[in-house]
């Protein structure tokens, strides 16, 4: 049925972003000493970084053969030369802000105008574009919306419920890690999810806190969210995605952590020492792919792994990553889709009774609905049954669901626990 935007909110957000763009433009022109310098111009940025500053070229683009200035190149340059040349960071920030404004915010009125009868943004959902079974969306790609940072919160504030309705979302908690625990039968991961491993006070321990304790040596009750829990969380979720050292390093830097690849390599080594069953599972899946040319997932679906025996090391490494990460990601989506089959039956029952409740979108492991105000707490019990009890026997570790509701998709509370938006999402 589409998702309803608050167009005045997005107009204000666009104005705010334009102010940030102009500020960054002024700082950038002052730093490089060139009036009218355009950070979006690959030619101008290339001429300045590699011609004027003489920085090393990492990659050349074809067909003109000019040095590349894509975000990964700028990130690598920022790591090595960012303190000496702040214009590298300014260029990255300018491009990011410009893209957020023009790609995510300014086009929303155009999408509404295509379906003017209900004032909503309608997008096309496909089930066959992603090999792991995830949904994909296009025109617009609503699934690609920002998830973290101040902009993401402001952006989510703009998606609202109709008058007299509420939005609600339920997320399968750490679903990919639970699938990994099931597939690898790692004793530690299974023990944490089953509640068998506890802290000194006797409470069940959180997997992210447990890993942070292992790699940093800091007790869970003393851990800092940014310094300890965030890296542990990134590593935990990076393993099922098949992330390697370089990818994890970039992910952590995006979250504001100043780390290098040596740090991340040590953390990964400590992680595999804690999760002793994960490495053998990865090796077994790679061997299966080499032997059969394919891997079989939890649902019975198969994926052919081309390049698993390639002479090209990069192609082979990518195929090996697919071999062990695909069953995890596909298994997570299979569980979510199994839950959706049960949820659809409940939705049909409520419709027959005359209630208004509609599914909006599934974003990865989160299912978002819109319904009449007053139904959300009753529906929370149905969703928890469908997403836990109805599919619990499909894997050998327990499932858990986190639910929240509100009048817009933005969070109600800020990072410090203060109220940032009274109409935002709050926990059930």
CSV table of C-alpha atoms in Angstrom, one decimal:
chain,number,residue,atom,x,y,z
A,1,UNK,CA,0.0,0.0,0.0
A,2,UNK,CA,3.0,2.3,0.1
A,3,UNK,CA,4.5,4.3,2.9
A,4,UNK,CA,3.3,7.8,3.8
A,5,UNK,CA,5.9,10.7,3.8
A,6,UNK,CA,5.6,13.9,5.8
A,7,UNK,CA,6.5,16.2,2.9
A,8,UNK,CA,6.9,19.4,5.0
A,9,UNK,CA,9.4,17.5,7.2
A,10,UNK,CA,11.4,16.5,4.1
A,11,UNK,CA,11.4,20.0,2.8
A,12,UNK,CA,12.9,21.2,6.1
A,13,UNK,CA,15.4,18.4,6.0
A,14,UNK,CA,16.4,19.4,2.4
A,15,UNK,CA,16.9,23.0,3.5
A,16,UNK,CA,19.1,21.8,6.4
A,17,UNK,CA,21.2,19.6,4.2
A,18,UNK,CA,21.6,22.5,1.6
A,19,UNK,CA,23.0,24.6,4.5
A,20,UNK,CA,25.5,21.9,5.3
A,21,UNK,CA,26.5,21.5,1.7
A,22,UNK,CA,27.2,25.3,1.4
A,23,UNK,CA,29.3,25.2,4.6
A,24,UNK,CA,31.3,22.3,3.3
A,25,UNK,CA,31.7,24.0,-0.1
A,26,UNK,CA,33.1,27.1,1.5
A,27,UNK,CA,35.5,25.1,3.7
A,28,UNK,CA,36.7,23.0,0.8
A,29,UNK,CA,37.3,26.0,-1.5
A,30,UNK,CA,39.3,27.6,1.3
A,31,UNK,CA,41.3,24.5,2.0
A,32,UNK,CA,42.3,23.8,-1.7
A,33,UNK,CA,42.6,27.5,-2.6
A,34,UNK,CA,40.5,27.1,-5.8
A,35,UNK,CA,37.3,29.2,-6.1
A,36,UNK,CA,34.4,27.2,-7.5
A,37,UNK,CA,36.1,23.8,-6.7
A,38,UNK,CA,33.5,21.0,-7.4
A,39,UNK,CA,34.0,18.0,-5.1
A,40,UNK,CA,31.6,16.0,-7.3
A,41,UNK,CA,33.8,16.4,-10.3
A,42,UNK,CA,36.1,13.4,-10.6
A,43,UNK,CA,38.4,15.3,-13.0
A,44,UNK,CA,38.9,18.3,-10.6
A,45,UNK,CA,39.4,16.1,-7.5
A,46,UNK,CA,41.8,13.9,-9.4
A,47,UNK,CA,43.8,16.9,-10.7
A,48,UNK,CA,44.1,18.3,-7.3
A,49,UNK,CA,44.9,15.2,-5.2
A,50,UNK,CA,47.2,13.5,-7.7
A,51,UNK,CA,48.5,16.6,-9.6
A,52,UNK,CA,48.7,19.4,-7.1
A,53,UNK,CA,49.3,17.3,-3.9
A,54,UNK,CA,51.1,14.5,-5.6
A,55,UNK,CA,49.3,11.7,-3.7
A,56,UNK,CA,49.8,8.1,-4.8
A,57,UNK,CA,47.3,6.7,-7.4
A,58,UNK,CA,45.6,3.5,-6.2
A,59,UNK,CA,43.5,2.8,-9.3
A,60,UNK,CA,42.8,4.2,-12.8
A,61,UNK,CA,39.4,4.3,-14.3
A,62,UNK,CA,38.7,3.3,-17.9
A,63,UNK,CA,38.5,4.2,-20.7
A,64,UNK,CA,40.2,7.6,-20.2
A,65,UNK,CA,42.8,6.2,-17.8
A,66,UNK,CA,42.4,8.9,-15.2
A,67,UNK,CA,43.1,8.1,-11.5
A,68,UNK,CA,40.0,7.0,-9.7
A,69,UNK,CA,38.5,9.2,-6.9
A,70,UNK,CA,35.7,6.9,-5.8
A,71,UNK,CA,34.8,6.7,-2.1
A,72,UNK,CA,37.1,3.7,-1.3
A,73,UNK,CA,40.1,5.5,-2.8
A,74,UNK,CA,39.3,8.6,-0.9
A,75,UNK,CA,38.9,6.6,2.3
A,76,UNK,CA,42.3,5.0,1.8
A,77,UNK,CA,43.8,8.4,1.1
A,78,UNK,CA,42.1,9.8,4.2
A,79,UNK,CA,43.5,7.0,6.4
A,80,UNK,CA,47.1,7.8,5.2
A,81,UNK,CA,47.1,11.5,4.6
A,82,UNK,CA,43.9,12.8,6.2
A,83,UNK,CA,45.6,14.6,9.1
A,84,UNK,CA,48.0,16.5,6.7
A,85,UNK,CA,45.3,17.2,4.1
A,86,UNK,CA,41.9,17.8,5.6
A,87,UNK,CA,40.5,18.6,2.2
A,88,UNK,CA,40.3,14.8,1.6
A,89,UNK,CA,37.8,14.4,4.5
A,90,UNK,CA,35.9,17.5,3.4
A,91,UNK,CA,35.6,16.1,-0.1
A,92,UNK,CA,34.2,12.8,1.2
A,93,UNK,CA,31.8,14.6,3.6
A,94,UNK,CA,30.6,16.9,0.8
A,95,UNK,CA,29.9,14.0,-1.6
A,96,UNK,CA,28.1,12.1,1.1
A,97,UNK,CA,25.9,15.0,2.1
A,98,UNK,CA,25.1,15.9,-1.5
A,99,UNK,CA,24.1,12.3,-2.3
A,100,UNK,CA,21.9,12.2,0.8
A,101,UNK,CA,20.0,15.3,-0.2
A,102,UNK,CA,19.6,14.6,-3.9
A,103,UNK,CA,19.1,10.8,-3.8
A,104,UNK,CA,17.1,10.3,-0.6
A,105,UNK,CA,15.3,13.6,0.2
A,106,UNK,CA,14.7,15.7,-2.9
A,107,UNK,CA,13.1,13.0,-5.0
A,108,UNK,CA,10.4,12.0,-2.5
A,109,UNK,CA,7.8,14.6,-3.8
A,110,UNK,CA,8.4,13.2,-7.4
A,111,UNK,CA,7.6,9.6,-6.2
A,112,UNK,CA,4.5,10.8,-4.4
A,113,UNK,CA,3.3,12.6,-7.6
A,114,UNK,CA,3.3,9.3,-9.5
A,115,UNK,CA,0.4,8.1,-7.2
A,116,UNK,CA,-1.2,11.3,-6.2
A,117,UNK,CA,-4.5,9.7,-5.0
A,118,UNK,CA,-3.1,8.6,-1.6
A,119,UNK,CA,-0.1,10.8,-0.9
A,120,UNK,CA,2.2,7.7,-0.4
A,121,UNK,CA,5.4,6.5,-1.9
A,122,UNK,CA,4.9,3.2,-3.7
A,123,UNK,CA,7.8,1.0,-4.7
A,124,UNK,CA,8.2,-2.3,-6.5
A,125,UNK,CA,9.3,-5.3,-4.5
A,126,UNK,CA,11.0,-8.3,-6.1
A,127,UNK,CA,11.8,-11.7,-4.7
A,128,UNK,CA,14.2,-12.9,-7.4
A,129,UNK,CA,16.9,-10.3,-7.7
A,130,UNK,CA,19.1,-11.3,-4.7
A,131,UNK,CA,20.7,-14.8,-4.6
A,132,UNK,CA,20.5,-15.1,-0.8
A,133,UNK,CA,16.7,-14.8,-1.0
A,134,UNK,CA,16.4,-11.3,0.4
A,135,UNK,CA,13.8,-9.0,-1.1
A,136,UNK,CA,14.9,-6.1,-3.3
A,137,UNK,CA,13.0,-2.9,-4.1
A,138,UNK,CA,13.2,-0.4,-6.9
A,139,UNK,CA,11.8,2.9,-8.1
A,140,UNK,CA,12.6,3.9,-5.4
A,141,UNK,CA,14.8,1.5,-3.5
A,142,UNK,CA,13.2,1.9,-0.1
A,143,UNK,CA,15.4,-0.9,1.3
A,144,UNK,CA,18.5,1.2,0.8
A,145,UNK,CA,17.5,4.0,3.2
A,146,UNK,CA,20.2,5.1,5.7
A,147,UNK,CA,20.2,3.1,9.0
A,148,UNK,CA,22.8,4.8,11.3
A,149,UNK,CA,23.8,8.3,12.2
A,150,UNK,CA,22.0,11.6,12.8
A,151,UNK,CA,20.7,11.9,9.2
A,152,UNK,CA,19.2,8.4,9.4
A,153,UNK,CA,17.1,9.4,12.4
A,154,UNK,CA,16.0,12.6,10.8
A,155,UNK,CA,15.1,10.7,7.6
A,156,UNK,CA,13.1,8.1,9.4
A,157,UNK,CA,11.1,10.8,11.2
A,158,UNK,CA,9.6,11.7,7.8
A,159,UNK,CA,7.8,8.4,7.3
A,160,UNK,CA,4.5,8.6,9.2
A,161,UNK,CA,1.3,6.8,9.9
A,162,UNK,CA,-2.2,8.1,8.7
A,163,UNK,CA,-4.2,9.9,11.3
A,164,UNK,CA,-5.7,7.4,13.8
A,165,UNK,CA,-3.1,4.8,12.8
A,166,UNK,CA,0.2,3.7,14.2
A,167,UNK,CA,3.3,2.1,12.7
A,168,UNK,CA,4.8,-1.0,14.2
A,169,UNK,CA,7.9,-3.0,13.5
A,170,UNK,CA,9.2,-6.4,14.7
A,171,UNK,CA,12.8,-7.5,14.2
A,172,UNK,CA,14.2,-11.1,14.4
A,173,UNK,CA,16.9,-10.5,17.0
A,174,UNK,CA,20.4,-11.5,15.8
A,175,UNK,CA,18.8,-13.9,13.3
A,176,UNK,CA,21.9,-14.5,11.2
A,177,UNK,CA,24.0,-15.2,14.2
A,178,UNK,CA,21.5,-17.7,15.4
A,179,UNK,CA,21.5,-19.4,12.0
A,180,UNK,CA,25.3,-19.4,12.1
A,181,UNK,CA,25.1,-21.0,15.6
A,182,UNK,CA,22.7,-23.7,14.3
A,183,UNK,CA,24.8,-24.5,11.2
A,184,UNK,CA,28.2,-24.5,12.9
A,185,UNK,CA,26.9,-26.0,16.2
A,186,UNK,CA,29.5,-23.8,17.9
A,187,UNK,CA,29.3,-24.6,21.6
A,188,UNK,CA,29.8,-21.1,22.9
A,189,UNK,CA,27.3,-19.4,20.5
A,190,UNK,CA,24.7,-22.1,21.1
A,191,UNK,CA,25.2,-21.8,24.9
A,192,UNK,CA,24.7,-18.0,24.8
A,193,UNK,CA,21.5,-18.2,22.8
A,194,UNK,CA,20.1,-21.0,25.0
A,195,UNK,CA,20.9,-19.0,28.1
A,196,UNK,CA,23.4,-21.6,29.4
A,197,UNK,CA,26.3,-19.2,29.6
A,198,UNK,CA,25.8,-16.5,32.3
A,199,UNK,CA,27.8,-13.6,33.9
A,200,UNK,CA,29.0,-13.5,37.5
A,201,UNK,CA,25.6,-12.3,38.7
A,202,UNK,CA,23.9,-15.3,37.1
A,203,UNK,CA,22.2,-13.3,34.3
A,204,UNK,CA,22.3,-14.7,30.7
A,205,UNK,CA,25.2,-13.0,28.8
A,206,UNK,CA,24.7,-11.0,25.6
A,207,UNK,CA,26.8,-12.3,22.6
A,208,UNK,CA,28.2,-8.8,21.8
A,209,UNK,CA,29.2,-8.3,25.4
A,210,UNK,CA,30.8,-11.7,25.6
A,211,UNK,CA,32.9,-11.0,22.5
A,212,UNK,CA,33.9,-7.6,23.7
A,213,UNK,CA,35.0,-9.2,27.0
A,214,UNK,CA,37.1,-11.6,25.0
A,215,UNK,CA,38.8,-9.2,22.7
A,216,UNK,CA,39.2,-6.2,25.0
A,217,UNK,CA,39.3,-7.9,28.4
A,218,UNK,CA,36.6,-5.5,29.8
A,219,UNK,CA,33.8,-6.9,31.9
A,220,UNK,CA,30.3,-6.5,30.4
A,221,UNK,CA,29.1,-4.0,33.1
A,222,UNK,CA,32.2,-1.8,32.4
A,223,UNK,CA,32.0,-1.8,28.6
A,224,UNK,CA,31.7,1.5,26.7
A,225,UNK,CA,29.2,1.4,23.8
A,226,UNK,CA,31.4,3.0,21.2
A,227,UNK,CA,34.8,1.6,22.2
A,228,UNK,CA,33.9,-2.0,23.1
A,229,UNK,CA,30.4,-3.0,22.1
A,230,UNK,CA,30.3,-1.4,18.7
A,231,UNK,CA,33.5,-3.2,17.4
A,232,UNK,CA,32.3,-6.5,18.8
A,233,UNK,CA,28.9,-6.1,17.2
A,234,UNK,CA,30.5,-5.2,13.8
A,235,UNK,CA,32.6,-8.3,14.0
A,236,UNK,CA,29.7,-10.6,15.1
A,237,UNK,CA,27.6,-9.4,12.2
A,238,UNK,CA,30.5,-9.3,9.8
A,239,UNK,CA,31.3,-13.0,10.1
A,240,UNK,CA,28.0,-14.2,8.6
A,241,UNK,CA,28.4,-11.7,5.8
A,242,UNK,CA,31.8,-13.1,5.0
A,243,UNK,CA,33.6,-9.8,5.8
A,244,UNK,CA,37.4,-9.9,5.8
A,245,UNK,CA,39.8,-7.7,7.6
A,246,UNK,CA,39.7,-4.8,5.1
A,247,UNK,CA,35.9,-4.8,5.0
A,248,UNK,CA,35.5,-4.8,8.8
A,249,UNK,CA,38.1,-2.0,9.1
A,250,UNK,CA,36.2,0.2,6.7
A,251,UNK,CA,32.9,-0.6,8.5
A,252,UNK,CA,34.4,0.4,11.9
A,253,UNK,CA,35.8,3.6,10.5
A,254,UNK,CA,32.4,4.5,9.1
A,255,UNK,CA,31.2,4.4,12.7
A,256,UNK,CA,33.9,6.8,13.9
A,257,UNK,CA,36.5,4.4,15.2
A,258,UNK,CA,40.2,5.1,14.4
A,259,UNK,CA,41.5,1.5,13.9
A,260,UNK,CA,43.9,-0.1,11.5
A,261,UNK,CA,43.9,-3.5,9.9
A,262,UNK,CA,46.3,-5.0,12.4
A,263,UNK,CA,43.9,-4.2,15.2
A,264,UNK,CA,41.0,-5.8,13.4
A,265,UNK,CA,43.1,-8.9,12.5
A,266,UNK,CA,43.9,-9.4,16.1
A,267,UNK,CA,40.2,-9.0,17.1
A,268,UNK,CA,39.2,-11.5,14.4
A,269,UNK,CA,41.8,-14.0,15.6
A,270,UNK,CA,40.4,-13.7,19.2
A,271,UNK,CA,36.9,-14.1,17.8
A,272,UNK,CA,37.6,-17.4,16.1
A,273,UNK,CA,39.3,-18.6,19.3
A,274,UNK,CA,36.1,-17.9,21.2
A,275,UNK,CA,33.8,-19.4,18.5
A,276,UNK,CA,35.7,-22.6,17.9
A,277,UNK,CA,33.0,-24.2,15.7
A,278,UNK,CA,32.8,-21.4,13.1
A,279,UNK,CA,36.1,-21.9,11.3
A,280,UNK,CA,35.5,-25.6,10.7
A,281,UNK,CA,32.0,-24.8,9.4
A,282,UNK,CA,33.4,-22.3,6.9
A,283,UNK,CA,36.1,-24.8,5.8
A,284,UNK,CA,33.5,-27.6,5.4
A,285,UNK,CA,31.2,-25.4,3.2
A,286,UNK,CA,34.2,-24.4,1.0
A,287,UNK,CA,35.1,-28.1,0.6
A,288,UNK,CA,31.5,-28.9,-0.3
A,289,UNK,CA,31.4,-26.2,-2.9
A,290,UNK,CA,34.7,-27.4,-4.4
A,291,UNK,CA,33.4,-31.0,-4.4
A,292,UNK,CA,29.9,-30.4,-5.8
A,293,UNK,CA,30.1,-27.0,-7.4
A,294,UNK,CA,27.2,-25.9,-5.3
A,295,UNK,CA,26.0,-25.5,-1.7
A,296,UNK,CA,22.6,-26.4,-0.2
A,297,UNK,CA,20.8,-24.0,2.1
A,298,UNK,CA,18.5,-24.6,5.1
A,299,UNK,CA,15.4,-24.3,3.0
A,300,UNK,CA,16.6,-26.8,0.5
A,301,UNK,CA,17.5,-24.1,-2.1
A,302,UNK,CA,20.8,-24.6,-3.8
A,303,UNK,CA,23.3,-22.0,-5.1
A,304,UNK,CA,25.9,-22.8,-7.7
A,305,UNK,CA,29.3,-21.4,-6.7
A,306,UNK,CA,31.2,-20.5,-9.9
A,307,UNK,CA,34.9,-19.7,-9.6
A,308,UNK,CA,35.5,-21.9,-6.5
A,309,UNK,CA,38.5,-23.5,-8.3
A,310,UNK,CA,39.5,-20.5,-10.3
A,311,UNK,CA,43.2,-19.8,-10.9
A,312,UNK,CA,42.5,-16.2,-10.0
A,313,UNK,CA,43.1,-15.8,-6.3
A,314,UNK,CA,40.6,-12.9,-6.0
A,315,UNK,CA,37.8,-14.8,-7.8
A,316,UNK,CA,38.5,-17.9,-5.7
A,317,UNK,CA,38.4,-15.9,-2.4
A,318,UNK,CA,35.1,-14.3,-3.4
A,319,UNK,CA,33.6,-17.7,-4.2
A,320,UNK,CA,34.8,-19.2,-0.9
A,321,UNK,CA,33.2,-16.3,0.9
A,322,UNK,CA,29.9,-16.9,-0.9
A,323,UNK,CA,30.1,-20.7,-0.1
A,324,UNK,CA,29.9,-20.2,3.7
A,325,UNK,CA,28.0,-16.9,3.9
A,326,UNK,CA,25.1,-17.7,1.5
A,327,UNK,CA,23.6,-20.5,3.7
A,328,UNK,CA,23.6,-18.1,6.7
A,329,UNK,CA,21.9,-15.2,4.9
A,330,UNK,CA,19.5,-17.5,3.0
A,331,UNK,CA,18.6,-19.3,6.2
A,332,UNK,CA,17.8,-16.0,8.0
A,333,UNK,CA,15.5,-15.0,5.1
A,334,UNK,CA,13.9,-18.4,5.0
A,335,UNK,CA,12.9,-18.0,8.7
A,336,UNK,CA,11.6,-14.5,8.1
A,337,UNK,CA,9.6,-15.6,5.1
A,338,UNK,CA,8.2,-18.6,7.0
A,339,UNK,CA,7.1,-16.2,9.7
A,340,UNK,CA,5.5,-13.9,7.1
A,341,UNK,CA,3.4,-16.9,5.8
A,342,UNK,CA,1.9,-17.2,9.3
A,343,UNK,CA,1.5,-13.4,9.7
A,344,UNK,CA,-0.5,-13.3,6.5
A,345,UNK,CA,-3.1,-15.7,7.9
A,346,UNK,CA,-3.4,-13.4,10.9
A,347,UNK,CA,-3.8,-10.3,8.7
A,348,UNK,CA,-6.5,-12.0,6.7
A,349,UNK,CA,-8.4,-12.9,9.9
A,350,UNK,CA,-8.3,-9.3,11.1
A,351,UNK,CA,-9.5,-8.0,7.8
A,352,UNK,CA,-12.5,-10.3,7.8
A,353,UNK,CA,-13.4,-8.9,11.2
A,354,UNK,CA,-13.3,-5.4,9.8
A,355,UNK,CA,-10.0,-4.1,11.2
A,356,UNK,CA,-7.5,-2.0,9.2
A,357,UNK,CA,-4.0,-3.5,9.4
A,358,UNK,CA,-1.6,-3.6,6.4
A,359,UNK,CA,1.9,-4.9,5.8
A,360,UNK,CA,4.2,-2.1,4.6
A,361,UNK,CA,7.7,-3.5,3.9
A,362,UNK,CA,10.2,-6.1,5.1
A,363,UNK,CA,13.7,-4.6,5.5
A,364,UNK,CA,16.1,-7.4,5.9
A,365,UNK,CA,15.0,-9.0,9.2
A,366,UNK,CA,12.5,-6.4,10.2
A,367,UNK,CA,8.7,-6.6,9.3
A,368,UNK,CA,6.9,-3.2,9.3
A,369,UNK,CA,3.1,-2.8,9.5
A,370,UNK,CA,0.6,0.0,9.8
A,371,UNK,CA,-2.6,-0.5,11.7
A,372,UNK,CA,-5.5,1.2,13.6
A,373,UNK,CA,-4.4,2.8,16.8
A,374,UNK,CA,-5.2,0.6,19.7
A,375,UNK,CA,-4.4,-2.7,17.9
A,376,UNK,CA,-0.7,-2.6,18.4
A,377,UNK,CA,-0.4,-4.3,21.8
A,378,UNK,CA,-2.8,-7.0,20.9
A,379,UNK,CA,-1.0,-7.5,17.6
A,380,UNK,CA,2.4,-7.7,19.3
A,381,UNK,CA,1.3,-11.0,20.9
A,382,UNK,CA,0.4,-12.4,17.4
A,383,UNK,CA,3.6,-11.3,15.9
A,384,UNK,CA,5.7,-12.8,18.6
A,385,UNK,CA,3.9,-16.1,18.1
A,386,UNK,CA,4.4,-16.0,14.3
A,387,UNK,CA,8.0,-15.0,14.5
A,388,UNK,CA,9.1,-17.2,17.4
A,389,UNK,CA,6.7,-20.1,18.3
A,390,UNK,CA,5.5,-20.9,14.8
A,391,UNK,CA,9.0,-21.3,13.3
A,392,UNK,CA,11.1,-22.1,16.5
A,393,UNK,CA,11.6,-25.8,15.5
A,394,UNK,CA,13.3,-25.0,12.2
A,395,UNK,CA,16.7,-24.4,13.9
A,396,UNK,CA,18.3,-25.8,17.1
A,397,UNK,CA,18.7,-22.5,19.0
A,398,UNK,CA,15.9,-20.3,20.4
A,399,UNK,CA,14.6,-17.3,18.4
A,400,UNK,CA,13.9,-13.8,19.9
A,401,UNK,CA,11.9,-10.8,18.6
A,402,UNK,CA,12.2,-7.1,19.4
A,403,UNK,CA,9.1,-5.0,18.7
A,404,UNK,CA,8.4,-1.3,18.7
A,405,UNK,CA,5.6,1.1,17.7
A,406,UNK,CA,5.1,4.8,17.1
A,407,UNK,CA,3.6,7.4,14.8
A,408,UNK,CA,6.7,7.7,12.7
A,409,UNK,CA,9.7,5.4,11.9
A,410,UNK,CA,12.2,7.6,13.7
A,411,UNK,CA,13.4,6.6,17.2
A,412,UNK,CA,11.6,8.3,20.1
A,413,UNK,CA,14.8,8.4,22.3
A,414,UNK,CA,18.2,9.8,21.5
A,415,UNK,CA,21.6,8.1,22.2
A,416,UNK,CA,21.6,9.4,25.8
A,417,UNK,CA,18.1,8.1,26.5
A,418,UNK,CA,16.5,11.6,26.2
A,419,UNK,CA,13.3,12.1,24.3
A,420,UNK,CA,14.1,13.4,20.8
A,421,UNK,CA,10.8,12.8,19.1
A,422,UNK,CA,7.6,12.1,21.1
A,423,UNK,CA,5.9,10.5,18.1
A,424,UNK,CA,8.8,8.2,17.4
A,425,UNK,CA,9.1,4.4,17.9
A,426,UNK,CA,9.2,3.1,21.4
A,427,UNK,CA,9.5,-0.5,22.7
A,428,UNK,CA,6.5,-2.6,23.5
